Amino acid sequence: MEALIPVINKLQDVFNTVGADIIQLPQIAVVGTQSSGKSSVLEALVGRDLLPRGTGVVTRRPLILQLVHVDPEDRRKTSEENDPNAWRNMRLYKGVDGEEWGKFLHTKNKIYTDFDDIRLEIEAETERVSGNNKGITDEPIHLKIFSPHVVNLTLVDLPGITKVPVGDQPKDIEVQIKDLIVKHISNPNSIILAVTAANTDMATSEALKVAREVDPDGRRTLAVVTKLDLMDAGTDAMDVLMGRVIPVKLGLIGVVNRSQLDINNKKSVADAIRDEYAFLQKKYPSLANRNGTKYLARTLNRLLMHHIRDCLPELKTRINVLASQYQSLLSSYGEPVEDQSSTLLQLITKFAAEYCHTIEGTAKYIETTELCGGARICYIFHETFGRTLESVDPLGGLTTIDVLTAIRNATGPRPALFVPEVSFELLVKRQVKRLEEPSLRCVELVHEEMQRIIQHCSNYSTQELLRFPKLHDAIVEVVTSLLRKRLPVTNEMVHNLVAIELAYINTKHPDFADACGLMNNNIEEQRRNRMRELPSSVPRDKTAGGGPQGDQDGGTGNWRGMLKKGEEGMGGDKSMLQTSNPASPQRGHAVNLLDVPVPVSRKLSAREQRDCEVIERLIKSYFLIVRKNIQDSVPKAVMHFLVNHVKDSLQSELVGQLYKAGLLDDLLTESEDMAQRRNEAADMLKALQKASQVIAEIRETHLW
C-alpha cells in the first residue's frame, strides 16, 4: 500500500500537464498562523532548508510539495514522461549529482541539486506572479523533492493566517488568506495539518478554528504542536499532547523546531532532529515515541495512504465521468477539416435541412420555453392575425353623418326614391380598406420569425457552424437576403388580395344575398307594424303625404315638411344628428342649403333613420364576408410566396452563393477560440484517460 502515494503523485503530474484543477486529489494541507513554526515543520519533513524565511507573510502562494522516496543506491527518480509504469518502476536519471534533488513544474525538466537554488526559485516565482508588495495569489507552485530520506507525501504549504495588514499589503489581506486556506482545506479528499505553537493558548488556535469550520467532526484534522521547548518555565504540554485540552480525532503530535539562532548558525535539520529526540526523552519520556518529527512523518504517510485508499473508488468514478463528458465535448467541436468541399456542402445541407425541419416542427432540438418556427407562424396566423381581424369593427370610424352625406352625394341634384347603391359601395370600400394594414403586419411578423429561425438553428441545431464564424455569417447573410427579396413580393400579393376585394363589390354573393333577403323581410315587417299603429280615421293614401295640406306641411319634397315629419313620425325614438353649426333654422322657415354647408342639429326623419340602418346593415354583412375571405387568403399567400418559397429554394440558394472553390479557405477558417478549446479538450481527455489507466494498474497489482 506504500505505492499508493506515488500513484497520487503520478495523477497530480498528469493533471499538471494540462493545468487543470478539476480533480480533487488526496493531499495534506498545512494550516497555521504566521510564526507558528509551519515552515520549520515542512523543512523537518524534507530534511533540508528549502523554504523562504523572513518576517511577515513569506508564503504568498500555495506550494504543492511532493516528496518522493528514491533508492539511495541507484540515485533513481521517476520519469513519467518516458515510462508509463514510472510509479512502479524506477529508472536511472543521468546527470544528477547527489542523492537529493528537486524539480519545479514551471521550469520543466530543470534539475535543482542545490537547495539554496530551490529557495531562491520559490522567492523569484512568488514575486513574478504575486508581486513584491506582500500580496497573495491562489496560483500554486509545484515542487517535487526526490530523496532517500523522505517518506512519500503530498503537502500543500498555505500562507500563514494574519490579522493586521503590514506595509503596503491589501487592507483585506486577512480575508484573502482565509478564503485561500478554506478553498484548499474544503477539498474532502484532503487531510488538514493544523499547526499551533505550544507557547500559545490552544483554545485560541486559529488553525484549529478554521479547520473546524470545514471539518466539524475532525475526521480529517491532525494537530501539530510546535515549540515545545519554548514554553514558560514550570509549564508543560502534557495535557495538550494527551488531548485533554482540545481533542482531535486524528491525534496531536508535538515537535521541537530549530530556533532562528539555529538557522542563522546553519544548524542542520538532522542535528535538530537528534536534539528534538533528546528533548522529548528528557521532558516527555512517556510520550517520546508518539511525538517528534520522525513520528509525524510516519503518521502522515500512514494517514495519507489510508485516505487515498478510501478516496480511490470515488476518484475512479469521477475520472470516468469527466472522461465521458470531455469525449462528448470534443465530439461537438468536430474533427479538423480535411476535405473542404465535402465539409462545406455537408454544413450547408445540414443547415438548410434544420431550417426546414424547424418550420415543419420535426427539428431534433425542440424549444420548450417559447413557441418557435412553424408553431409560431401558426400562432401568428390564427391567434395574432385572426384576433386582430375579429377586433376590427365593421362600422368603425363611420358616423351617421358620413352615411347620410354619402347617400345625398350619391343622389346628385334629384331627391332619391330609394337608397342609392353607389353610396353603399363607397362606404363598404372604405371599411374593407381597413383590413390591409393588419394583413401587411401579419406578413411582417412571419418575416421576423423566419429571421429568428436562423439564430435558432445556429444556437441549437448546427453547432458545427460555431467552428467557422465566417461561414456562419455568410449563411446568415444569404438567408437574410433571400427573405428580404421575398418580403416585397409577399406584401404585393397581400395588397392585391385587398385590392381584389375592392375592385368588385359582389352584391350577388350567396351569403350577402341571404343577408339582404333577411334584411328586406325585417324592413317590410317594420313597415307593416307602423301601418297598423296609424289611426283608423286617417286614409292610407294620406300617409304618402298627398293632398294640399300634405304638400304644404308634410310633403317629402319640402325641407320644412321633412323636419316636421321627422319630429312627428318617430316620436321619442328618433336619433339625433349632431353638428357644430349654431345657426340652426327655425321651424317653419325655408332653408337655403348653400348657406348651411354642414347639416344642422336635428332628429333624423323616419326615412333617414331607415336608410342609415339599411346601409349600415349592408356594410356590416358584406364586411364580414370580405374579412372571412382575407382571414383565409392572407395566410395562404404568406405560406406560398414567403415560407414555402424560402423552404424550397434555400438549399439551392446557399449552394449557389457559397459553394465556390475561391471561398473554401476563407469560409472554413476556424476561430482561434474554437481551435484552442478543441486542443484543451483533447489534452484534458488524454490526461483523464491516462489517469484512468493508472488507477486500473493499481487494481492489477492488488494495491487497492
XYZ file of C-alpha atoms in Angstrom:
704
model
C 0.000 0.000 0.000
C 3.062 2.236 0.280
C 2.956 2.659 -3.510
C -0.424 4.423 -3.363
C 1.149 7.809 -2.644
C 3.370 7.706 -5.766
C 0.203 6.869 -7.673
C -1.390 10.096 -6.441
C 1.803 11.955 -7.335
C 1.532 10.400 -10.769
C -2.076 11.577 -11.111
C -1.066 15.033 -9.917
C 1.600 15.163 -12.621
C -0.909 14.025 -15.233
C -3.301 16.860 -14.445
C -0.479 19.362 -14.048
C 0.385 18.843 -17.727
C -2.984 20.328 -18.717
C -3.056 22.923 -15.952
C -6.352 21.556 -14.694
C -7.757 21.577 -11.191
C -10.911 19.598 -11.909
C -9.918 16.562 -9.833
C -9.508 16.979 -6.084
C -6.674 14.607 -5.248
C -5.798 13.425 -1.720
C -3.168 15.651 -0.153
C -2.148 17.217 3.164
C -2.936 20.933 3.589
C -0.728 22.679 6.167
C -2.513 25.476 8.063
C -1.162 27.775 10.745
C -0.654 31.363 11.821
C 2.417 33.383 10.982
C 5.444 32.344 13.071
C 3.714 29.207 14.336
C 6.594 27.084 13.032
C 4.736 25.872 9.938
C 7.721 26.219 7.589
C 10.037 24.553 10.120
C 7.736 21.534 10.260
C 7.811 21.177 6.487
C 11.592 21.526 6.334
C 11.918 18.919 9.045
C 9.817 16.522 6.961
C 12.026 17.193 3.937
C 15.240 17.180 5.934
C 16.651 20.221 4.133
C 16.402 24.018 4.244
C 14.398 24.943 1.167
C 11.651 27.420 2.142
C 11.979 31.227 2.144
C 12.466 32.852 5.516
C 11.658 36.313 6.792
C 9.176 38.436 8.675
C 5.531 38.991 7.828
C 3.819 36.929 5.096
C 6.555 34.831 3.493
C 4.415 32.118 1.897
C 2.306 34.116 -0.553
C 1.417 31.333 -2.976
C 0.301 27.774 -2.226
C 3.302 25.448 -2.508
C 2.330 21.924 -3.565
C 5.250 19.883 -2.273
C 5.524 16.282 -3.430
C 8.039 14.180 -1.507
C 9.226 11.137 -3.445
C 11.277 8.454 -1.743
C 14.015 7.149 -4.049
C 16.550 4.324 -3.783
C 19.751 5.850 -2.366
C 21.941 3.282 -4.120
C 20.878 3.962 -7.702
C 20.042 7.667 -7.296
C 16.908 6.990 -9.250
C 13.935 9.179 -9.926
C 10.609 8.830 -11.551
C 10.366 9.783 -15.186
C 6.693 9.958 -16.004
C 7.280 11.415 -19.446
C 9.121 8.336 -20.735
C 7.832 5.419 -18.651
C 4.086 4.754 -18.265
C 4.852 2.493 -15.292
C 7.105 5.049 -13.601
C 5.153 4.954 -10.342
C 6.124 1.290 -10.060
C 9.433 1.088 -11.898
C 12.374 3.348 -11.194
C 14.839 4.201 -13.873
C 18.252 5.880 -13.628
C 18.229 9.604 -14.278
C 21.585 10.524 -15.687
C 23.164 13.874 -14.963
C 22.006 14.159 -11.355
C 24.822 14.904 -8.933
C 23.966 13.988 -5.349
C 21.327 11.804 -3.835
C 18.685 14.545 -3.383
C 17.260 16.914 -5.962
C 14.196 18.919 -6.835
C 12.100 19.819 -9.879
C 9.633 22.641 -10.470
C 6.698 22.259 -12.812
C 7.195 25.739 -14.280
C 10.875 25.093 -15.116
C 10.019 21.855 -16.943
C 12.919 19.374 -16.759
C 15.452 21.562 -14.972
C 17.068 19.739 -12.037
C 17.994 21.524 -8.795
C 20.553 19.780 -6.636
C 21.367 22.867 -4.552
C 18.507 23.526 -2.137
C 19.549 27.161 -1.835
C 18.705 27.476 -5.520
C 15.326 25.908 -4.815
C 14.626 28.534 -2.153
C 15.690 31.351 -4.479
C 13.478 29.964 -7.269
C 10.493 29.850 -4.920
C 11.079 33.502 -3.991
C 11.526 34.550 -7.640
C 8.436 32.662 -8.841
C 6.389 34.098 -5.975
C 7.344 37.676 -6.857
C 6.795 37.021 -10.556
C 3.127 36.240 -10.014
C 2.272 37.883 -6.677
C 4.447 40.988 -6.989
C 6.713 42.359 -4.322
C 4.097 44.058 -2.145
C 3.401 41.088 0.126
C 0.161 40.346 -1.717
C -1.041 36.760 -2.184
C -2.381 34.706 -5.091
C -4.052 31.300 -5.358
C -1.912 30.109 -8.290
C 0.212 27.312 -6.806
C 3.905 26.495 -7.197
C 4.524 22.796 -7.861
C 7.742 21.370 -6.427
C 8.938 17.767 -6.319
C 11.680 16.636 -3.933
C 13.406 13.310 -4.606
C 15.341 11.963 -1.632
C 16.141 8.708 0.146
C 15.476 10.471 3.465
C 11.795 11.308 2.926
C 8.598 9.322 3.016
C 6.104 9.606 0.179
C 3.873 12.582 0.919
C 1.986 15.323 -0.890
C 1.838 18.526 1.152
C 0.341 21.933 0.432
C 2.009 24.832 2.249
C -0.515 27.665 2.593
C 0.023 31.322 3.593
C 0.074 31.906 7.337
C -3.057 33.318 8.941
C -2.662 37.013 9.736
C -4.892 39.648 11.283
C -3.366 43.056 10.555
C -2.013 44.167 7.155
C 1.543 45.461 7.235
C 3.366 47.711 4.811
C 1.550 48.005 1.510
C -0.453 44.791 1.921
C -4.103 44.952 0.856
C -6.481 46.056 3.584
C -8.418 42.791 3.262
C -5.335 40.553 3.466
C -6.917 38.612 6.345
C -9.996 37.783 4.266
C -7.889 36.882 1.207
C -5.711 34.474 3.167
C -8.661 32.836 4.889
C -10.523 32.376 1.595
C -7.415 30.799 0.077
C -6.990 28.433 3.022
C -10.669 27.448 3.069
C -10.555 26.751 -0.686
C -7.844 24.122 -0.178
C -8.994 22.533 3.057
C -12.596 22.302 1.807
C -11.402 19.550 -0.524
C -12.986 16.448 1.077
C -10.011 14.401 -0.129
C -7.503 16.470 1.843
C -6.061 15.969 5.326
C -5.745 19.162 7.398
C -2.470 19.582 9.292
C -3.253 22.303 11.855
C -0.023 23.785 13.269
C -0.168 25.600 16.628
C 2.655 26.856 18.841
C 2.827 25.293 22.324
C 3.530 28.665 23.961
C 0.074 29.912 22.971
C -3.342 29.010 24.283
C -4.724 26.046 22.303
C -8.248 27.323 22.885
C -7.411 30.351 20.734
C -5.756 28.394 17.924
C -6.707 29.983 14.601
C -5.561 26.864 12.721
C -7.912 24.574 14.657
C -10.707 27.124 14.381
C -10.571 27.350 10.589
C -10.145 23.569 10.327
C -13.265 23.019 12.390
C -15.280 25.270 10.048
C -14.861 22.822 7.153
C -14.307 19.642 9.183
C -16.620 19.955 12.190
C -16.279 16.264 13.103
C -12.472 16.423 12.954
C -12.245 13.319 10.768
C -9.656 14.941 8.510
C -7.718 17.063 11.032
C -4.347 16.284 12.613
C -2.908 18.823 15.080
C 0.812 19.572 15.380
C 2.095 21.391 18.477
C 5.376 23.204 17.792
C 7.917 24.994 20.010
C 7.621 22.601 22.947
C 10.990 23.863 24.176
C 9.816 27.491 24.374
C 7.067 27.075 26.936
C 7.177 29.128 30.142
C 9.243 27.721 32.982
C 7.194 25.498 35.232
C 4.688 24.586 32.489
C 4.494 21.718 30.049
C 2.305 20.480 27.201
C 1.357 17.145 28.759
C -2.381 17.875 28.884
C -2.307 19.246 25.349
C -0.431 16.263 23.917
C -2.731 13.848 25.746
C -5.740 15.509 24.085
C -7.252 16.731 27.321
C -7.452 20.392 26.246
C -8.580 20.178 22.626
C -9.424 16.645 21.499
C -8.557 15.929 17.860
C -9.666 12.620 16.330
C -6.544 12.029 14.234
C -4.369 12.997 17.195
C -1.905 15.653 18.357
C 1.842 15.380 17.755
C 4.415 17.600 19.409
C 7.657 18.673 17.698
C 10.647 20.870 18.500
C 11.710 23.354 15.815
C 15.020 24.977 15.121
C 15.240 28.459 16.553
C 16.153 31.441 14.427
C 19.590 31.336 16.072
C 19.985 27.707 14.998
C 19.064 28.650 11.447
C 21.486 31.556 11.437
C 24.223 29.223 12.742
C 23.451 26.775 9.898
C 22.332 24.030 12.206
C 21.315 21.099 10.037
C 17.882 19.538 10.152
C 19.444 16.181 11.029
C 21.117 17.691 14.104
C 17.863 19.395 15.055
C 16.005 16.070 14.890
C 18.595 14.449 17.184
C 18.245 17.319 19.662
C 14.459 17.035 19.408
C 14.608 13.355 20.310
C 16.825 14.109 23.308
C 14.445 16.837 24.489
C 11.391 14.587 24.260
C 13.145 11.787 26.113
C 14.069 14.174 28.889
C 10.875 16.251 29.129
C 8.183 13.823 27.977
C 9.659 10.321 28.308
C 6.296 8.573 28.342
C 5.232 10.326 25.138
C 8.552 10.450 23.285
C 7.749 7.536 20.989
C 4.475 9.212 19.894
C 5.874 12.665 19.176
C 8.677 14.193 17.190
C 9.326 14.862 13.508
C 10.017 11.253 12.514
C 6.808 10.048 14.134
C 4.936 12.898 12.432
C 6.321 11.842 9.026
C 5.320 8.203 9.552
C 1.890 9.220 10.810
C 1.256 11.497 7.848
C 2.400 8.771 5.474
C 0.074 6.242 7.071
C -2.903 8.605 7.212
C -2.404 9.682 3.630
C -2.191 6.092 2.379
C -5.392 5.095 4.155
C -7.067 8.277 2.974
C -6.039 7.576 -0.612
C -7.361 4.045 -0.356
C -10.722 5.365 0.861
C -10.875 8.042 -1.827
C -9.871 5.907 -4.825
C -13.334 4.418 -5.642
C -14.949 7.853 -5.795
C -11.896 9.216 -7.590
C -12.137 6.496 -10.231
C -15.830 7.252 -10.782
C -15.149 10.964 -11.044
C -12.388 10.432 -13.610
C -14.590 8.156 -15.746
C -17.482 10.624 -15.695
C -15.224 13.511 -16.682
C -13.648 11.433 -19.455
C -17.101 10.755 -20.890
C -18.048 14.446 -20.674
C -14.887 15.612 -22.384
C -15.305 12.953 -25.069
C -18.740 14.372 -25.856
C -17.390 17.914 -25.726
C -14.574 17.063 -28.109
C -17.023 15.391 -30.492
C -19.165 18.532 -30.521
C -16.136 20.570 -31.610
C -15.630 18.315 -34.617
C -12.522 16.973 -36.252
C -10.020 19.144 -38.163
C -11.177 19.750 -41.743
C -9.547 17.525 -44.329
C -11.942 17.653 -47.328
C -13.074 21.270 -47.526
C -15.569 20.807 -50.379
C -17.310 17.915 -48.685
C -17.350 19.661 -45.302
C -18.811 22.865 -46.730
C -21.529 21.011 -48.641
C -22.436 18.978 -45.561
C -22.724 22.068 -43.360
C -24.854 23.910 -45.928
C -27.113 20.891 -46.414
C -27.485 20.352 -42.687
C -28.350 23.994 -42.028
C -30.960 24.032 -44.820
C -32.476 20.784 -43.545
C -32.588 22.018 -39.938
C -34.149 25.296 -41.067
C -36.911 23.438 -42.870
C -37.367 20.963 -40.006
C -37.794 23.859 -37.581
C -40.593 25.240 -39.735
C -42.231 21.830 -40.074
C -41.881 21.015 -36.366
C -39.609 17.995 -36.897
C -36.354 19.550 -35.659
C -34.085 17.476 -33.411
C -33.887 20.228 -30.801
C -37.381 21.312 -29.747
C -37.674 24.624 -27.917
C -39.543 24.194 -24.638
C -39.616 27.740 -23.294
C -41.408 29.530 -26.146
C -43.086 28.950 -29.485
C -40.627 28.713 -32.341
C -40.606 28.114 -36.089
C -43.733 26.691 -37.678
C -45.623 26.700 -34.387
C -45.082 30.428 -34.006
C -46.114 31.055 -37.607
C -49.320 29.106 -36.935
C -49.893 31.234 -33.832
C -49.399 34.406 -35.873
C -51.931 33.269 -38.485
C -54.710 32.041 -36.219
C -54.215 33.920 -32.981
C -52.465 37.217 -33.640
C -53.768 37.926 -37.150
C -57.128 36.208 -36.633
C -57.941 38.051 -33.427
C -56.765 41.352 -34.867
C -59.190 40.999 -37.801
C -62.022 39.983 -35.487
C -61.384 43.068 -33.378
C -61.906 45.341 -36.400
C -65.377 46.908 -36.056
C -67.238 46.687 -39.397
C -68.619 50.177 -38.772
C -65.547 51.559 -37.027
C -64.770 55.157 -37.946
C -68.126 55.505 -39.699
C -70.627 58.019 -38.285
C -74.252 58.620 -39.131
C -73.393 61.895 -40.807
C -70.897 60.002 -43.012
C -73.664 57.648 -44.128
C -76.200 60.427 -44.799
C -73.619 62.513 -46.614
C -72.701 59.554 -48.818
C -76.364 58.913 -49.616
C -77.014 62.557 -50.563
C -73.834 62.858 -52.596
C -74.807 59.736 -54.490
C -78.247 61.139 -55.481
C -76.990 64.262 -57.203
C -79.488 67.117 -57.682
C -82.535 64.856 -57.634
C -84.165 63.596 -54.468
C -83.812 59.789 -54.319
C -86.781 57.471 -54.094
C -84.518 54.594 -52.996
C -81.179 54.265 -51.235
C -78.543 54.702 -53.941
C -76.293 51.642 -54.417
C -73.295 53.859 -55.109
C -73.318 55.104 -51.529
C -73.141 51.520 -50.259
C -70.143 50.714 -52.477
C -68.375 53.907 -51.477
C -68.766 53.218 -47.765
C -68.067 49.474 -47.834
C -64.821 50.005 -49.774
C -63.729 52.456 -47.144
C -64.291 49.815 -44.451
C -62.699 46.969 -46.396
C -59.568 49.081 -46.928
C -59.003 48.934 -43.176
C -58.155 45.228 -43.479
C -54.982 45.928 -45.432
C -52.858 47.203 -42.533
C -53.279 44.141 -40.246
C -52.711 41.892 -43.248
C -49.369 43.529 -44.024
C -48.479 43.374 -40.341
C -49.080 39.625 -40.484
C -46.516 39.361 -43.300
C -44.039 41.367 -41.230
C -44.450 39.108 -38.184
C -43.910 35.944 -40.222
C -40.839 37.509 -41.836
C -39.419 38.292 -38.378
C -39.998 34.713 -37.243
C -38.225 33.395 -40.351
C -35.285 35.566 -39.298
C -35.402 34.179 -35.744
C -35.257 30.620 -37.066
C -31.777 31.384 -38.450
C -30.486 32.122 -34.952
C -32.321 29.142 -33.508
C -30.620 26.784 -35.967
C -27.223 28.338 -35.230
C -27.599 28.005 -31.459
C -29.242 24.623 -31.096
C -29.232 22.591 -34.270
C -25.973 23.156 -36.132
C -23.356 23.911 -33.516
C -20.672 22.940 -36.018
C -21.178 26.366 -37.563
C -19.700 27.927 -34.433
C -16.383 26.457 -35.522
C -16.472 28.561 -38.675
C -17.641 32.094 -37.856
C -17.154 33.351 -41.425
C -19.279 30.535 -42.845
C -21.908 31.214 -40.205
C -22.015 34.906 -41.089
C -22.170 34.078 -44.820
C -25.104 31.677 -44.328
C -26.956 34.246 -42.238
C -26.398 36.855 -44.946
C -27.651 34.572 -47.744
C -30.806 33.549 -45.859
C -31.473 37.123 -44.763
C -31.067 38.314 -48.343
C -33.459 35.629 -49.589
C -36.064 36.642 -47.014
C -35.530 40.290 -47.880
C -36.186 39.574 -51.559
C -39.394 37.685 -50.828
C -40.821 40.319 -48.498
C -41.933 42.869 -51.164
C -43.331 40.075 -53.339
C -45.441 38.797 -50.473
C -46.519 42.296 -49.486
C -47.576 42.958 -53.050
C -49.675 39.807 -53.120
C -51.395 40.682 -49.859
C -52.002 44.196 -51.145
C -53.546 42.680 -54.258
C -55.805 40.447 -52.174
C -57.336 43.534 -50.589
C -57.361 45.365 -53.929
C -59.222 42.432 -55.484
C -61.928 42.751 -52.848
C -62.129 46.481 -53.523
C -62.210 46.039 -57.290
C -65.641 44.395 -57.401
C -68.331 44.567 -54.741
C -70.203 41.356 -55.402
C -73.719 42.027 -54.193
C -74.744 38.679 -55.695
C -72.532 36.791 -53.267
C -74.689 33.989 -51.828
C -74.015 34.966 -48.229
C -74.715 38.616 -48.997
C -77.922 37.817 -50.921
C -79.224 35.805 -47.984
C -78.442 38.685 -45.624
C -80.217 41.167 -47.921
C -83.286 38.930 -48.135
C -83.480 38.654 -44.379
C -82.966 42.385 -44.032
C -85.745 43.200 -46.537
C -88.117 40.926 -44.638
C -87.293 42.724 -41.398
C -87.826 46.150 -43.008
C -91.126 45.077 -44.531
C -92.273 43.717 -41.189
C -91.393 47.013 -39.523
C -93.358 48.944 -42.216
C -96.452 46.830 -41.671
C -96.212 47.356 -37.935
C -96.115 51.121 -38.402
C -99.121 50.953 -40.690
C -101.110 49.134 -38.054
C -100.277 51.810 -35.499
C -101.806 54.660 -37.627
C -105.283 55.964 -36.505
C -108.145 54.333 -38.423
C -109.610 57.774 -39.412
C -106.542 58.601 -41.464
C -106.770 57.434 -45.068
C -103.943 55.110 -46.066
C -103.108 57.261 -49.080
C -102.572 60.224 -46.779
C -99.559 58.531 -45.362
C -97.743 59.333 -48.568
C -98.116 62.996 -47.865
C -100.817 63.606 -50.541
C -103.328 66.459 -50.588
C -102.851 70.188 -50.470
C -102.099 70.203 -46.788
C -99.659 67.391 -47.198
C -97.919 69.278 -49.972
C -97.554 72.316 -47.815
C -96.736 70.820 -44.432
C -95.916 67.129 -44.700
C -94.612 66.581 -48.217
C -91.315 64.818 -48.721
C -90.195 67.327 -51.304
C -90.258 70.132 -48.795
C -87.394 70.519 -46.231
C -89.799 72.010 -43.695
C -92.148 69.118 -44.168
C -89.234 66.688 -43.749
C -88.341 68.307 -40.445
C -91.947 68.154 -39.300
C -92.325 64.571 -40.358
C -89.085 63.719 -38.635
C -90.413 65.177 -35.395
C -93.849 63.587 -35.536
C -93.294 60.318 -37.344
C -90.742 58.719 -34.985
C -91.841 60.183 -31.674
C -89.291 59.915 -28.867
C -87.394 57.102 -30.628
C -85.502 59.321 -33.055
C -81.744 59.556 -33.336
C -80.116 62.947 -33.132
C -77.864 64.248 -35.885
C -75.275 66.496 -34.191
C -73.355 69.329 -35.822
C -71.430 72.302 -34.602
C -73.334 74.934 -36.592
C -75.009 77.301 -34.119
C -77.234 78.894 -36.791
C -79.956 76.239 -36.698
C -83.014 77.126 -38.858
C -86.246 77.906 -37.104
C -89.200 75.632 -37.564
C -91.465 76.645 -40.390
C -88.871 78.665 -42.296
C -87.282 77.664 -45.602
C -83.681 76.534 -45.543
C -81.079 77.634 -48.035
C -78.656 74.674 -48.317
C -75.948 76.873 -49.784
C -75.964 78.808 -46.544
C -75.761 75.675 -44.419
C -72.803 73.601 -45.717
C -72.904 71.390 -42.607
C -76.204 69.710 -41.608
C -77.942 71.265 -38.672
C -78.569 69.575 -35.322
C -81.874 67.801 -35.604
C -83.641 64.499 -35.201
C -83.453 62.005 -38.035
C -86.602 61.543 -40.014
C -88.127 58.101 -40.323
C -86.780 57.685 -43.821
C -83.307 58.889 -42.882
C -83.260 56.510 -39.939
C -84.382 53.673 -42.175
C -81.847 54.491 -44.890
C -78.981 54.631 -42.400
C -79.979 51.322 -40.880
C -80.157 49.692 -44.288
C -76.733 50.953 -45.341
C -75.114 50.003 -42.029
C -76.559 46.505 -42.126
C -75.433 46.013 -45.688
C -71.935 47.278 -44.890
C -71.648 45.000 -41.877
C -72.893 41.987 -43.782
C -70.548 42.495 -46.714
C -67.593 43.424 -44.484
C -67.888 40.149 -42.593
C -67.820 38.262 -45.886
C -64.678 40.071 -47.025
C -63.000 39.695 -43.619
C -63.599 35.979 -43.755
C -62.008 35.855 -47.211
C -58.991 37.898 -46.107
C -58.544 35.838 -42.963
C -58.354 32.745 -45.130
C -56.399 34.025 -48.135
C -53.636 36.068 -46.445
C -52.078 33.101 -44.562
C -52.208 31.078 -47.768
C -50.475 33.852 -49.690
C -47.801 34.228 -46.985
C -47.145 30.494 -46.955
C -46.881 30.281 -50.741
C -44.928 33.417 -51.535
C -42.704 33.557 -48.424
C -42.494 30.445 -46.244
C -42.720 27.653 -48.812
C -40.678 29.543 -51.391
C -37.833 30.024 -48.898
C -38.018 26.366 -47.850
C -37.897 25.151 -51.441
C -35.127 27.450 -52.645
C -32.930 27.713 -49.524
C -30.659 24.777 -50.346
C -30.033 25.852 -53.941
C -29.565 29.478 -52.893
C -26.936 28.580 -50.283
C -25.079 26.261 -52.657
C -25.166 28.796 -55.475
C -23.866 31.620 -53.316
C -21.322 29.812 -51.121
C -20.194 26.571 -52.741
C -17.355 28.088 -54.719
C -13.723 26.999 -54.855
C -12.447 30.502 -54.222
C -14.372 30.778 -50.951
C -13.445 27.442 -49.351
C -10.348 28.550 -47.462
C -11.970 31.717 -46.164
C -15.322 30.206 -45.143
C -13.789 27.187 -43.408
C -11.316 29.164 -41.338
C -11.825 28.140 -37.727
C -11.996 30.710 -34.985
C -8.929 30.769 -32.765
C -11.153 30.291 -29.765
C -12.673 27.107 -31.177
C -9.307 25.633 -32.133
C -7.971 26.405 -28.668
C -10.957 24.851 -26.950
C -10.647 21.704 -29.067
C -6.972 21.379 -28.173
C -7.697 21.926 -24.473
C -10.488 19.348 -24.544
C -8.230 16.851 -26.351
C -5.423 17.370 -23.831
C -7.800 17.011 -20.915
C -9.301 13.837 -22.400
C -5.827 12.339 -22.797
C -4.991 13.238 -19.191
C -8.210 11.653 -17.924
C -7.641 8.518 -19.981
C -4.083 8.294 -18.679
C -5.328 8.762 -15.104
C -7.894 6.019 -15.662
C -5.101 3.688 -16.838
C -3.067 4.464 -13.716
C -5.984 3.541 -11.463
C -6.604 0.390 -13.495
C -2.958 -0.628 -12.946
C -3.489 -0.287 -9.202
C -6.173 -2.956 -9.370
C -3.963 -5.213 -11.470
C -1.181 -5.087 -8.874
C -3.622 -5.540 -5.953
C -2.584 -2.253 -4.366
C -6.238 -1.335 -3.900
